[in-house]
Each structure stands twice: as C-alpha cells, then as structure tokens.
C-alpha cells in the first residue's frame, strides 16, 4: 500500500491486552516424582524468563512492584516475596521432596525464625551435639523469652520419650552431628515425636538433600545453612527450609515476612547457581571423604577416625539405611596433643585452616579451640571433642592430591612430637 493511503474501512479495535504473564513464576512441574536429583537441581525454579526468554532469570532488584489495580499484582514488596527468592525456594522445596521452600538471610536466621512457631512456655528437645550457633540461640536467646530447652543424647532414639514433658512442642535434630559425626535415627525419633504431636525439625546442612531427605523419613521441617554445601563456593551466607505440611508452611511464610530476615536477590541468585551443581559436587565430596577416611584409618600418625562410611563407625548400619552416601566431613584424632594438631593444621598446603565447611576447597580446623571453644571443657570431653580432634571438610580437589597433602602434614606434625615434649 502506498504511503499515505489509508485503508477505507476503520481498523478493528485492538483486542484487550492479555493479562500480563506471571513474570518469573517458578516452574511447578519439576518434582521428585518425575525427575532425578540432578535434573531438579538444574531445572526446579529455573524456567526461562517468559518475556525476554533469558535462560537465567534477571536479578530482580526492585523493592516494589506496579499493581494493575488495587490488590492485583504478581509481586507486591520484596520482603514479602521476590522473583529470585521464589526461584530458589522452589528449588529447595523440590530437592528436599517438600512442597514449600523458604529462604532466609543465614542458617541462623532460619533457626531463629522457625523457633518463633513456638508458643510461650514451650519446651524444646534438642540433640546435645548440636551446631554451636544453634546451641547458643537455644540456651541464650530462646530461653530468655521463656522457651525451656533440654539437650539430649539422641544417638539412642529411645532417650527421647523420657525427655518429653507436657510442654514439649518441638524436637531439633542434626545428623550427622558436628564435629563428632554421631547419627540420629530420623524415622525413629519422628515416630516417637509424632505420638506426642511434636514438630520434628532436621538440620540437614552436613549431608545436603543429595545424601539425605529427612521429610521422606518423617521429619516435618528441614533446615539448612546453605552457606555450606548447597551454595558450595564459600561466597554466600544464606539459610533455607522446606516442608510438605501446608499449615506449618503458612506459619513460616507469615514469620518470614513478619520478622524479615530475608536474603538479597543477588544472594538467592548466587545460591541457586551453586545449587545447580550440588549433585556433581556431592558425589566427589563423598568419593574423597571415603578415601580420606580409609587413608587416615590406616595411618600410623592417626589415633582414630570418625566417618559414617567406615565399618568402624558405631552407627554405620544406620548411615547406610538413612543416607544415600556419607558426605565430605571427616574427623580424626592425630597421634599427639593439641600442639601436634596445631602443627598439622599449619603444615597442610591444600587444606586451609579455617572455620566453615562444604565448599569446593578443602578446609581443616580444631573444634576444641575454634568452632566449639564456647562449650565448657568437661562438656566437650563428654562429647568426644578432644584437644587433638581435627575436623576436615574434604573438598573436591583430586583425591590423590588431597591424600598426599594429609600424609605429609601428619608425618611432619607427629615427627616433631619428640622435639616438643
Ligand atoms: C553453619 C551452620 C549453621 C548456621 O548457619 P549460618 O549460615 O552460618 O548462619 C547451622 N547449622 C549447621 C549444621 C551449620 O554448619
């Protein structure tokens, strides 16, 4: 048509605009009923942007969102929900075999928020060998607002029943424990707890959902310091939780918004990026963890080794039943004292002397004087956290290089026992 020529008939009125797509809506079809772990890690909560087609959804930094009419919106305010956080929450829900996921600004913020589900005057039972920060929160923060806590050895699930009081509302488990890698039988504890209508929470940080899915074993809620294996690259502090209980989920969603300890969109994006290779990393952590444990068990410079994948571990059978692998955390007592351990820790080349765990790089530390220094000495001794107990977070470097490094550092540290007597 020549320019300037107008069509003789009026143009039909433009059709009413289609409702805007739910931008970034996490894909809901990716569940463990249909897909294996690695597929979920990569695809759950990771559908391409419906508008731009971007395979990796954009960072959504806006704190507020335009409403089409009052109350008509996909997102309202970024504390309540954010597209990047939604994506990460969809991913952890799928990986933990839950239906609701939650992200928080740290593992500790997850713990604090979750414990706000309790009513005043509540009593909690926690495994005695619990993460130091959780111990601190329970004994110094929760207790100051009227929550009563009992720390119980749950290596024998039968110890649970005797600790339950009429006010008990929740059981907090960590398995394997830190740093002595004791196991708690999640199914057995959940069965007893549910007879008393208690909520069972499992901190699954040490194994990640790749090796253990507590919701399948009867737990009500699973929590993570995603700072560790889930992000896996030692560059984000973040916490996650998942459940398949709708009522519990509604309560936690309310608290997440009301308390507001939420992660930034960037940290959510970064954690999801890490999580996409969780299966690849965990496989290698498991291979290296087993190799290191077997190597140390045969080493003359080593007094004892703790690793659930060794037949010598007192709960090896439970580990085989409840876990799909044994992970990358290994503890051992070096032949000598705390100075021997200190020399070992200084003389490794691949292992970095540092707190934290779960990253691709190997780390080592001395719990009695670092992560667990806050626990009174006699209590540490009772838990088996001796002054020569070294905790290794075995990374995903080449197995032979890791073992060679441990070998030279142990030999060098133990040899000097004679000079330091
Ligand atoms: C590190 C850790 C936490 C606390 O998580 P943050 O992200 O450091 O706040 C909780 N539980 C376990 C088992 C941990 O290792």
Short mmCIF file of C-alpha atoms and ligand atoms in Angstrom, two decimals:
data_model
loop_
_atom_site.label_atom_id
_atom_site.label_comp_id
_atom_site.label_asym_id
_atom_site.label_seq_id
_atom_site.Cartn_x
_atom_site.Cartn_y
_atom_site.Cartn_z
CA UNK A 1 0.00 0.00 0.00
CA UNK A 2 1.44 3.39 -1.00
CA UNK A 3 2.35 5.50 1.94
CA UNK A 4 -0.33 7.93 2.91
CA UNK A 5 -3.09 5.64 1.65
CA UNK A 6 -5.43 4.96 4.49
CA UNK A 7 -7.47 1.79 4.48
CA UNK A 8 -11.06 2.52 3.58
CA UNK A 9 -12.52 0.52 6.44
CA UNK A 10 -11.76 1.55 10.00
CA UNK A 11 -9.16 -0.58 11.72
CA UNK A 12 -10.71 -3.09 14.07
CA UNK A 13 -10.37 -2.08 17.69
CA UNK A 14 -7.21 -3.52 19.21
CA UNK A 15 -8.04 -6.56 21.28
CA UNK A 16 -7.92 -6.02 25.04
CA UNK A 17 -4.38 -6.67 26.28
CA UNK A 18 -3.86 -10.17 27.55
CA UNK A 19 -3.25 -10.30 31.28
CA UNK A 20 0.46 -9.94 31.96
CA UNK A 21 2.14 -13.30 32.43
CA UNK A 22 3.18 -14.13 35.98
CA UNK A 23 6.73 -12.97 35.48
CA UNK A 24 9.38 -15.37 36.72
CA UNK A 25 6.72 -17.74 38.10
CA UNK A 26 8.75 -20.73 39.28
CA UNK A 27 8.15 -23.85 37.27
CA UNK A 28 5.99 -26.14 39.32
CA UNK A 29 6.24 -29.29 37.19
CA UNK A 30 9.67 -30.32 38.42
CA UNK A 31 9.15 -32.71 41.32
CA UNK A 32 10.98 -35.79 42.51
CA UNK A 33 8.07 -37.97 41.40
CA UNK A 34 9.07 -37.22 37.81
CA UNK A 35 12.76 -36.32 37.78
CA UNK A 36 16.04 -37.32 39.35
CA UNK A 37 18.12 -35.12 41.63
CA UNK A 38 20.44 -33.56 39.05
CA UNK A 39 17.54 -32.66 36.78
CA UNK A 40 15.71 -31.00 39.66
CA UNK A 41 18.84 -29.14 40.77
CA UNK A 42 19.15 -27.59 37.33
CA UNK A 43 15.50 -27.06 36.39
CA UNK A 44 13.33 -26.66 39.50
CA UNK A 45 12.60 -22.96 39.93
CA UNK A 46 14.70 -22.18 36.87
CA UNK A 47 12.36 -21.71 33.92
CA UNK A 48 13.41 -19.13 31.32
CA UNK A 49 12.01 -15.62 31.61
CA UNK A 50 8.62 -15.66 29.80
CA UNK A 51 9.08 -12.12 28.43
CA UNK A 52 12.74 -11.95 27.36
CA UNK A 53 13.46 -15.64 27.03
CA UNK A 54 16.52 -15.23 29.23
CA UNK A 55 17.60 -18.72 30.25
CA UNK A 56 18.86 -17.28 33.53
CA UNK A 57 16.18 -15.02 35.02
CA UNK A 58 17.30 -11.44 35.57
CA UNK A 59 18.17 -10.17 39.01
CA UNK A 60 15.01 -8.52 40.27
CA UNK A 61 16.32 -5.66 42.39
CA UNK A 62 13.14 -3.61 42.64
CA UNK A 63 11.78 -3.35 46.16
CA UNK A 64 8.26 -2.60 44.98
CA UNK A 65 6.02 -3.64 42.07
CA UNK A 66 3.37 -1.89 39.97
CA UNK A 67 -0.15 -3.06 40.71
CA UNK A 68 -2.59 -3.38 37.78
CA UNK A 69 -5.44 -2.42 40.10
CA UNK A 70 -5.51 -2.27 43.86
CA UNK A 71 -4.54 -5.73 45.08
CA UNK A 72 -3.96 -7.10 41.54
CA UNK A 73 -0.27 -8.00 41.34
CA UNK A 74 2.20 -10.85 40.95
CA UNK A 75 4.61 -9.28 43.45
CA UNK A 76 3.97 -6.53 45.97
CA UNK A 77 7.02 -5.76 48.10
CA UNK A 78 10.36 -7.55 48.07
CA UNK A 79 10.42 -8.56 51.74
CA UNK A 80 7.17 -10.48 51.27
CA UNK A 81 8.28 -12.16 48.05
CA UNK A 82 10.83 -11.60 45.31
CA UNK A 83 11.20 -13.42 41.97
CA UNK A 84 14.78 -14.58 42.60
CA UNK A 85 13.86 -15.79 46.07
CA UNK A 86 10.79 -17.59 44.72
CA UNK A 87 13.01 -19.45 42.26
CA UNK A 88 15.45 -20.56 44.94
CA UNK A 89 12.61 -21.56 47.27
CA UNK A 90 11.05 -23.67 44.51
CA UNK A 91 14.41 -25.38 44.01
CA UNK A 92 14.96 -26.31 47.67
CA UNK A 93 11.35 -27.49 48.01
CA UNK A 94 11.87 -29.87 45.06
CA UNK A 95 15.28 -31.12 46.22
CA UNK A 96 14.08 -31.84 49.77
CA UNK A 97 10.93 -33.58 48.47
CA UNK A 98 8.74 -30.90 50.01
CA UNK A 99 6.08 -28.62 48.59
CA UNK A 100 7.09 -25.33 50.24
CA UNK A 101 10.55 -23.74 50.37
CA UNK A 102 11.83 -20.76 52.34
CA UNK A 103 14.99 -18.69 52.12
CA UNK A 104 16.49 -16.60 54.92
CA UNK A 105 19.50 -14.34 55.32
CA UNK A 106 21.52 -17.06 57.09
CA UNK A 107 21.19 -20.53 58.55
CA UNK A 108 21.00 -18.85 61.96
CA UNK A 109 18.16 -16.57 60.81
CA UNK A 110 16.37 -19.71 59.62
CA UNK A 111 16.71 -21.26 63.07
CA UNK A 112 15.55 -18.08 64.84
CA UNK A 113 12.56 -17.61 62.53
CA UNK A 114 11.49 -21.25 62.69
CA UNK A 115 11.66 -21.29 66.50
CA UNK A 116 9.14 -18.44 66.54
CA UNK A 117 6.45 -21.00 65.70
CA UNK A 118 6.61 -21.95 69.41
CA UNK A 119 4.16 -20.65 71.96
CA UNK A 120 5.40 -19.01 75.18
CA UNK A 121 6.27 -21.53 77.86
CA UNK A 122 7.24 -24.11 75.25
CA UNK A 123 9.80 -26.81 75.91
CA UNK A 124 12.18 -27.94 73.15
CA UNK A 125 14.28 -31.08 72.99
CA UNK A 126 17.50 -30.64 71.03
CA UNK A 127 20.14 -33.18 70.20
CA UNK A 128 23.04 -32.46 72.61
CA UNK A 129 25.75 -32.38 69.93
CA UNK A 130 24.06 -29.52 68.07
CA UNK A 131 25.70 -26.80 65.91
CA UNK A 132 27.33 -24.21 68.22
CA UNK A 133 25.24 -21.31 66.96
CA UNK A 134 22.03 -23.29 67.43
CA UNK A 135 23.15 -24.20 70.97
CA UNK A 136 23.80 -20.51 71.65
CA UNK A 137 20.41 -19.46 70.25
CA UNK A 138 18.54 -22.10 72.23
CA UNK A 139 20.36 -21.54 75.52
CA UNK A 140 20.86 -17.75 75.43
CA UNK A 141 18.09 -16.30 73.24
CA UNK A 142 15.12 -18.67 73.18
CA UNK A 143 15.49 -19.34 76.90
CA UNK A 144 15.34 -15.61 77.67
CA UNK A 145 11.89 -15.39 76.10
CA UNK A 146 10.52 -18.25 78.15
CA UNK A 147 11.36 -21.26 75.99
CA UNK A 148 12.77 -24.14 78.01
CA UNK A 149 15.40 -26.36 76.34
CA UNK A 150 16.73 -29.85 77.09
CA UNK A 151 19.84 -31.08 75.31
CA UNK A 152 19.53 -34.84 74.99
CA UNK A 153 21.80 -37.55 73.61
CA UNK A 154 19.63 -38.89 70.80
CA UNK A 155 22.15 -41.40 69.46
CA UNK A 156 19.66 -43.78 71.04
CA UNK A 157 16.23 -42.57 69.88
CA UNK A 158 14.78 -44.28 72.95
CA UNK A 159 16.17 -41.40 75.07
CA UNK A 160 13.60 -39.08 73.53
CA UNK A 161 10.49 -40.38 75.31
CA UNK A 162 11.91 -39.78 78.80
CA UNK A 163 12.71 -36.15 77.95
CA UNK A 164 9.20 -35.25 76.74
CA UNK A 165 7.16 -33.05 79.12
CA UNK A 166 3.56 -31.78 78.80
CA UNK A 167 5.01 -28.51 77.41
CA UNK A 168 7.27 -30.08 74.78
CA UNK A 169 6.41 -28.75 71.33
CA UNK A 170 9.40 -29.42 69.13
CA UNK A 171 12.38 -31.75 68.63
CA UNK A 172 15.51 -30.34 66.95
CA UNK A 173 17.84 -32.86 65.31
CA UNK A 174 21.09 -32.60 63.46
CA UNK A 175 22.52 -35.72 61.83
CA UNK A 176 25.40 -36.35 61.41
CA UNK A 177 26.36 -34.09 64.31
CA UNK A 178 29.22 -31.64 64.32
CA UNK A 179 32.09 -32.43 64.71
CA UNK A 180 31.85 -35.98 66.07
CA UNK A 181 29.54 -37.24 63.30
CA UNK A 182 27.10 -39.09 65.53
CA UNK A 183 23.84 -40.07 63.85
CA UNK A 184 20.25 -39.65 64.94
CA UNK A 185 17.66 -42.09 63.58
CA UNK A 186 15.27 -39.61 61.97
CA UNK A 187 12.48 -42.14 61.36
CA UNK A 188 12.61 -43.48 64.93
CA UNK A 189 12.68 -40.01 66.53
CA UNK A 190 9.86 -38.80 64.25
CA UNK A 191 7.68 -41.79 65.14
CA UNK A 192 8.05 -41.16 68.88
CA UNK A 193 7.69 -37.38 68.50
CA UNK A 194 4.51 -37.69 66.45
CA UNK A 195 2.86 -39.86 69.11
CA UNK A 196 3.13 -36.72 71.25
CA UNK A 197 2.18 -34.25 68.47
CA UNK A 198 5.65 -32.70 68.44
CA UNK A 199 7.15 -30.96 65.43
CA UNK A 200 10.38 -32.56 64.20
CA UNK A 201 12.98 -30.25 62.63
CA UNK A 202 16.14 -31.64 61.00
CA UNK A 203 19.18 -29.50 60.24
CA UNK A 204 20.36 -31.22 57.05
CA UNK A 205 23.40 -28.99 56.42
CA UNK A 206 26.05 -31.72 56.68
CA UNK A 207 24.68 -34.09 54.04
CA UNK A 208 22.51 -31.85 51.85
CA UNK A 209 19.42 -33.32 50.16
CA UNK A 210 21.68 -35.22 47.78
CA UNK A 211 22.59 -37.71 50.52
CA UNK A 212 19.61 -37.39 52.89
CA UNK A 213 15.99 -36.26 52.59
CA UNK A 214 14.56 -36.03 56.14
CA UNK A 215 10.98 -35.27 55.00
CA UNK A 216 10.89 -38.78 53.48
CA UNK A 217 11.85 -40.19 56.90
CA UNK A 218 9.02 -38.45 58.76
CA UNK A 219 10.51 -35.06 59.71
CA UNK A 220 8.14 -32.10 59.48
CA UNK A 221 10.66 -29.44 58.52
CA UNK A 222 14.19 -29.50 57.15
CA UNK A 223 16.55 -26.54 57.54
CA UNK A 224 19.93 -25.69 56.04
CA UNK A 225 22.83 -23.40 56.34
CA UNK A 226 23.04 -23.04 52.55
CA UNK A 227 26.30 -21.22 53.30
CA UNK A 228 27.84 -24.70 53.31
CA UNK A 229 27.21 -27.44 50.71
CA UNK A 230 24.14 -26.02 48.97
CA UNK A 231 25.89 -22.88 47.77
CA UNK A 232 29.15 -24.76 47.94
CA UNK A 233 31.55 -21.99 46.96
CA UNK A 234 32.13 -20.22 50.31
CA UNK A 235 30.84 -16.91 49.00
CA UNK A 236 27.25 -16.57 50.29
CA UNK A 237 25.73 -16.67 53.79
CA UNK A 238 22.15 -17.91 53.42
CA UNK A 239 19.61 -20.25 55.04
CA UNK A 240 16.89 -22.47 53.59
CA UNK A 241 13.96 -24.51 54.87
CA UNK A 242 11.44 -26.89 53.29
CA UNK A 243 8.29 -28.74 54.34
CA UNK A 244 5.30 -30.53 52.86
CA UNK A 245 2.99 -29.53 55.73
CA UNK A 246 0.66 -26.75 54.47
CA UNK A 247 -0.23 -25.41 57.93
CA UNK A 248 3.39 -25.28 59.08
CA UNK A 249 4.32 -23.62 55.76
CA UNK A 250 1.69 -20.92 56.22
CA UNK A 251 3.04 -20.16 59.69
CA UNK A 252 6.64 -19.95 58.48
CA UNK A 253 5.67 -17.83 55.47
CA UNK A 254 3.96 -15.42 57.87
CA UNK A 255 7.03 -15.31 60.14
CA UNK A 256 9.43 -14.89 57.19
CA UNK A 257 7.62 -11.70 56.25
CA UNK A 258 6.90 -10.52 59.79
CA UNK A 259 10.47 -10.98 61.05
CA UNK A 260 12.04 -10.03 57.74
CA UNK A 261 15.37 -11.91 57.91
CA UNK A 262 15.33 -12.43 54.16
CA UNK A 263 18.27 -12.81 51.75
CA UNK A 264 19.04 -10.35 48.94
CA UNK A 265 18.02 -11.17 45.35
CA UNK A 266 21.72 -11.46 44.46
CA UNK A 267 22.41 -13.98 47.23
CA UNK A 268 19.39 -16.01 46.08
CA UNK A 269 20.65 -15.97 42.50
CA UNK A 270 24.17 -16.88 43.59
CA UNK A 271 22.95 -19.75 45.80
CA UNK A 272 20.80 -21.14 43.00
CA UNK A 273 23.80 -21.00 40.70
CA UNK A 274 25.75 -23.04 43.24
CA UNK A 275 22.90 -25.46 43.82
CA UNK A 276 22.75 -26.43 40.15
CA UNK A 277 25.95 -28.47 40.60
CA UNK A 278 25.13 -29.86 44.05
CA UNK A 279 24.85 -33.43 42.75
CA UNK A 280 28.20 -33.26 40.93
CA UNK A 281 29.96 -31.79 43.92
CA UNK A 282 28.39 -34.11 46.50
CA UNK A 283 29.38 -37.20 44.51
CA UNK A 284 33.01 -36.08 44.59
CA UNK A 285 32.83 -34.97 48.23
CA UNK A 286 31.60 -38.48 49.00
CA UNK A 287 34.35 -40.20 46.99
CA UNK A 288 37.05 -38.02 48.57
CA UNK A 289 35.56 -38.29 52.09
CA UNK A 290 35.60 -42.10 51.93
CA UNK A 291 39.13 -42.19 50.50
CA UNK A 292 40.43 -39.80 53.16
CA UNK A 293 38.74 -41.74 55.98
CA UNK A 294 40.21 -45.05 54.81
CA UNK A 295 43.63 -43.49 54.35
CA UNK A 296 43.62 -41.93 57.82
CA UNK A 297 42.35 -45.13 59.46
CA UNK A 298 45.49 -46.91 58.21
CA UNK A 299 47.92 -44.09 59.08
CA UNK A 300 50.40 -44.59 61.93
CA UNK A 301 50.18 -40.90 62.82
CA UNK A 302 46.45 -41.14 63.45
CA UNK A 303 44.84 -42.31 66.70
CA UNK A 304 41.25 -42.67 65.48
CA UNK A 305 38.96 -41.66 62.62
CA UNK A 306 35.27 -40.80 62.68
CA UNK A 307 33.38 -41.19 59.40
CA UNK A 308 29.94 -42.78 58.98
CA UNK A 309 31.15 -44.55 55.83
CA UNK A 310 33.67 -46.65 57.77
CA UNK A 311 32.52 -50.04 59.09
CA UNK A 312 34.19 -48.99 62.38
CA UNK A 313 31.64 -46.20 62.86
CA UNK A 314 29.25 -47.38 65.61
CA UNK A 315 26.23 -46.32 63.52
CA UNK A 316 27.47 -47.43 60.11
CA UNK A 317 24.34 -49.56 59.59
CA UNK A 318 22.05 -46.63 60.36
CA UNK A 319 24.09 -44.46 58.00
CA UNK A 320 23.58 -47.00 55.20
CA UNK A 321 19.85 -47.16 55.91
CA UNK A 322 19.07 -43.47 56.34
CA UNK A 323 21.58 -41.83 53.98
CA UNK A 324 22.39 -42.28 50.31
CA UNK A 325 26.07 -41.58 50.93
CA UNK A 326 28.40 -40.47 53.71
CA UNK A 327 29.47 -37.00 52.68
CA UNK A 328 32.65 -34.99 52.87
CA UNK A 329 33.05 -34.34 56.60
CA UNK A 330 35.72 -36.42 58.34
CA UNK A 331 37.04 -36.07 61.89
CA UNK A 332 40.21 -37.66 63.27
CA UNK A 333 42.42 -37.60 66.34
CA UNK A 334 46.03 -37.07 65.48
CA UNK A 335 48.62 -39.02 67.48
CA UNK A 336 49.74 -36.34 69.94
CA UNK A 337 48.22 -33.37 71.68
CA UNK A 338 46.69 -30.05 70.72
CA UNK A 339 50.12 -28.76 69.62
CA UNK A 340 50.54 -31.69 67.26
CA UNK A 341 47.13 -30.87 65.82
CA UNK A 342 48.07 -27.21 65.51
CA UNK A 343 51.29 -28.11 63.65
CA UNK A 344 49.34 -30.36 61.31
CA UNK A 345 46.86 -27.58 60.60
CA UNK A 346 49.66 -25.15 59.76
CA UNK A 347 51.56 -27.56 57.53
CA UNK A 348 48.93 -28.58 55.00
CA UNK A 349 49.16 -26.99 51.57
CA UNK A 350 45.77 -27.81 50.07
CA UNK A 351 43.70 -27.75 53.26
CA UNK A 352 43.14 -24.21 54.51
CA UNK A 353 42.93 -23.71 58.27
CA UNK A 354 39.52 -22.05 58.51
CA UNK A 355 36.07 -22.38 60.03
CA UNK A 356 33.04 -23.29 57.92
CA UNK A 357 32.67 -26.26 55.60
CA UNK A 358 31.01 -27.56 52.48
CA UNK A 359 32.88 -25.54 49.85
CA UNK A 360 34.70 -26.98 46.85
CA UNK A 361 38.03 -26.26 48.59
CA UNK A 362 39.30 -28.45 51.45
CA UNK A 363 39.24 -26.85 54.90
CA UNK A 364 40.51 -28.02 58.28
CA UNK A 365 40.00 -26.80 61.83
CA UNK A 366 40.43 -27.64 65.51
CA UNK A 367 36.93 -27.74 67.05
CA UNK A 368 38.09 -27.57 70.70
CA UNK A 369 39.77 -24.21 70.12
CA UNK A 370 37.74 -22.87 67.20
CA UNK A 371 34.13 -23.79 66.34
CA UNK A 372 33.39 -25.46 69.69
CA UNK A 373 35.54 -23.32 72.01
CA UNK A 374 32.37 -21.91 73.58
CA UNK A 375 31.42 -25.31 75.02
CA UNK A 376 32.83 -25.89 78.56
CA UNK A 377 35.85 -28.23 78.57
CA UNK A 378 34.23 -31.05 80.55
CA UNK A 379 31.18 -31.00 78.24
CA UNK A 380 33.49 -31.07 75.21
CA UNK A 381 35.30 -34.05 76.65
CA UNK A 382 31.99 -35.84 77.23
CA UNK A 383 31.02 -35.24 73.59
CA UNK A 384 34.39 -36.59 72.40
CA UNK A 385 35.68 -33.21 71.22
CA UNK A 386 39.22 -33.82 72.46
CA UNK A 387 42.02 -31.29 72.03
CA UNK A 388 43.63 -33.40 69.27
CA UNK A 389 40.40 -33.84 67.28
CA UNK A 390 40.74 -32.31 63.82
CA UNK A 391 37.71 -31.69 61.60
CA UNK A 392 38.20 -31.87 57.84
CA UNK A 393 35.82 -30.52 55.25
CA UNK A 394 37.14 -32.58 52.36
CA UNK A 395 36.79 -30.62 49.13
CA UNK A 396 36.52 -31.76 45.53
CA UNK A 397 40.18 -31.46 44.53
CA UNK A 398 41.85 -34.56 43.04
CA UNK A 399 41.72 -37.43 45.55
CA UNK A 400 45.43 -38.27 45.28
CA UNK A 401 46.49 -34.67 45.88
CA UNK A 402 44.30 -34.41 48.99
CA UNK A 403 45.74 -37.62 50.42
CA UNK A 404 49.34 -36.65 49.65
CA UNK A 405 48.81 -33.35 51.44
CA UNK A 406 47.34 -35.01 54.54
CA UNK A 407 50.14 -37.56 54.58
CA UNK A 408 52.99 -35.03 54.52
CA UNK A 409 51.35 -32.75 57.11
CA UNK A 410 50.58 -35.60 59.54
CA UNK A 411 54.11 -37.05 59.25
CA UNK A 412 55.68 -33.66 59.76
CA UNK A 413 53.47 -32.76 62.75
CA UNK A 414 53.82 -36.12 64.52
CA UNK A 415 57.60 -36.34 63.95
CA UNK A 416 58.01 -33.11 65.91
CA UNK A 417 56.17 -34.58 68.94
CA UNK A 418 59.65 -35.67 70.14
CA UNK A 419 61.09 -32.15 69.99
CA UNK A 420 58.16 -30.60 71.84
CA UNK A 421 57.97 -32.98 74.79
C1 LIG B 1 26.91 -23.11 59.71
C2 LIG B 1 25.79 -23.90 60.29
C3 LIG B 1 24.63 -23.29 60.76
C4 LIG B 1 24.45 -21.77 60.79
O1 LIG B 1 24.37 -21.24 59.51
P1 LIG B 1 24.86 -19.77 59.10
O2 LIG B 1 24.55 -19.71 57.65
O3 LIG B 1 26.32 -19.68 59.43
O4 LIG B 1 24.08 -18.79 59.93
C5 LIG B 1 23.61 -24.08 61.24
N1 LIG B 1 23.74 -25.43 61.28
C6 LIG B 1 24.85 -26.06 60.86
C7 LIG B 1 24.93 -27.55 60.94
C8 LIG B 1 25.91 -25.32 60.36
O5 LIG B 1 27.03 -25.96 59.96
#
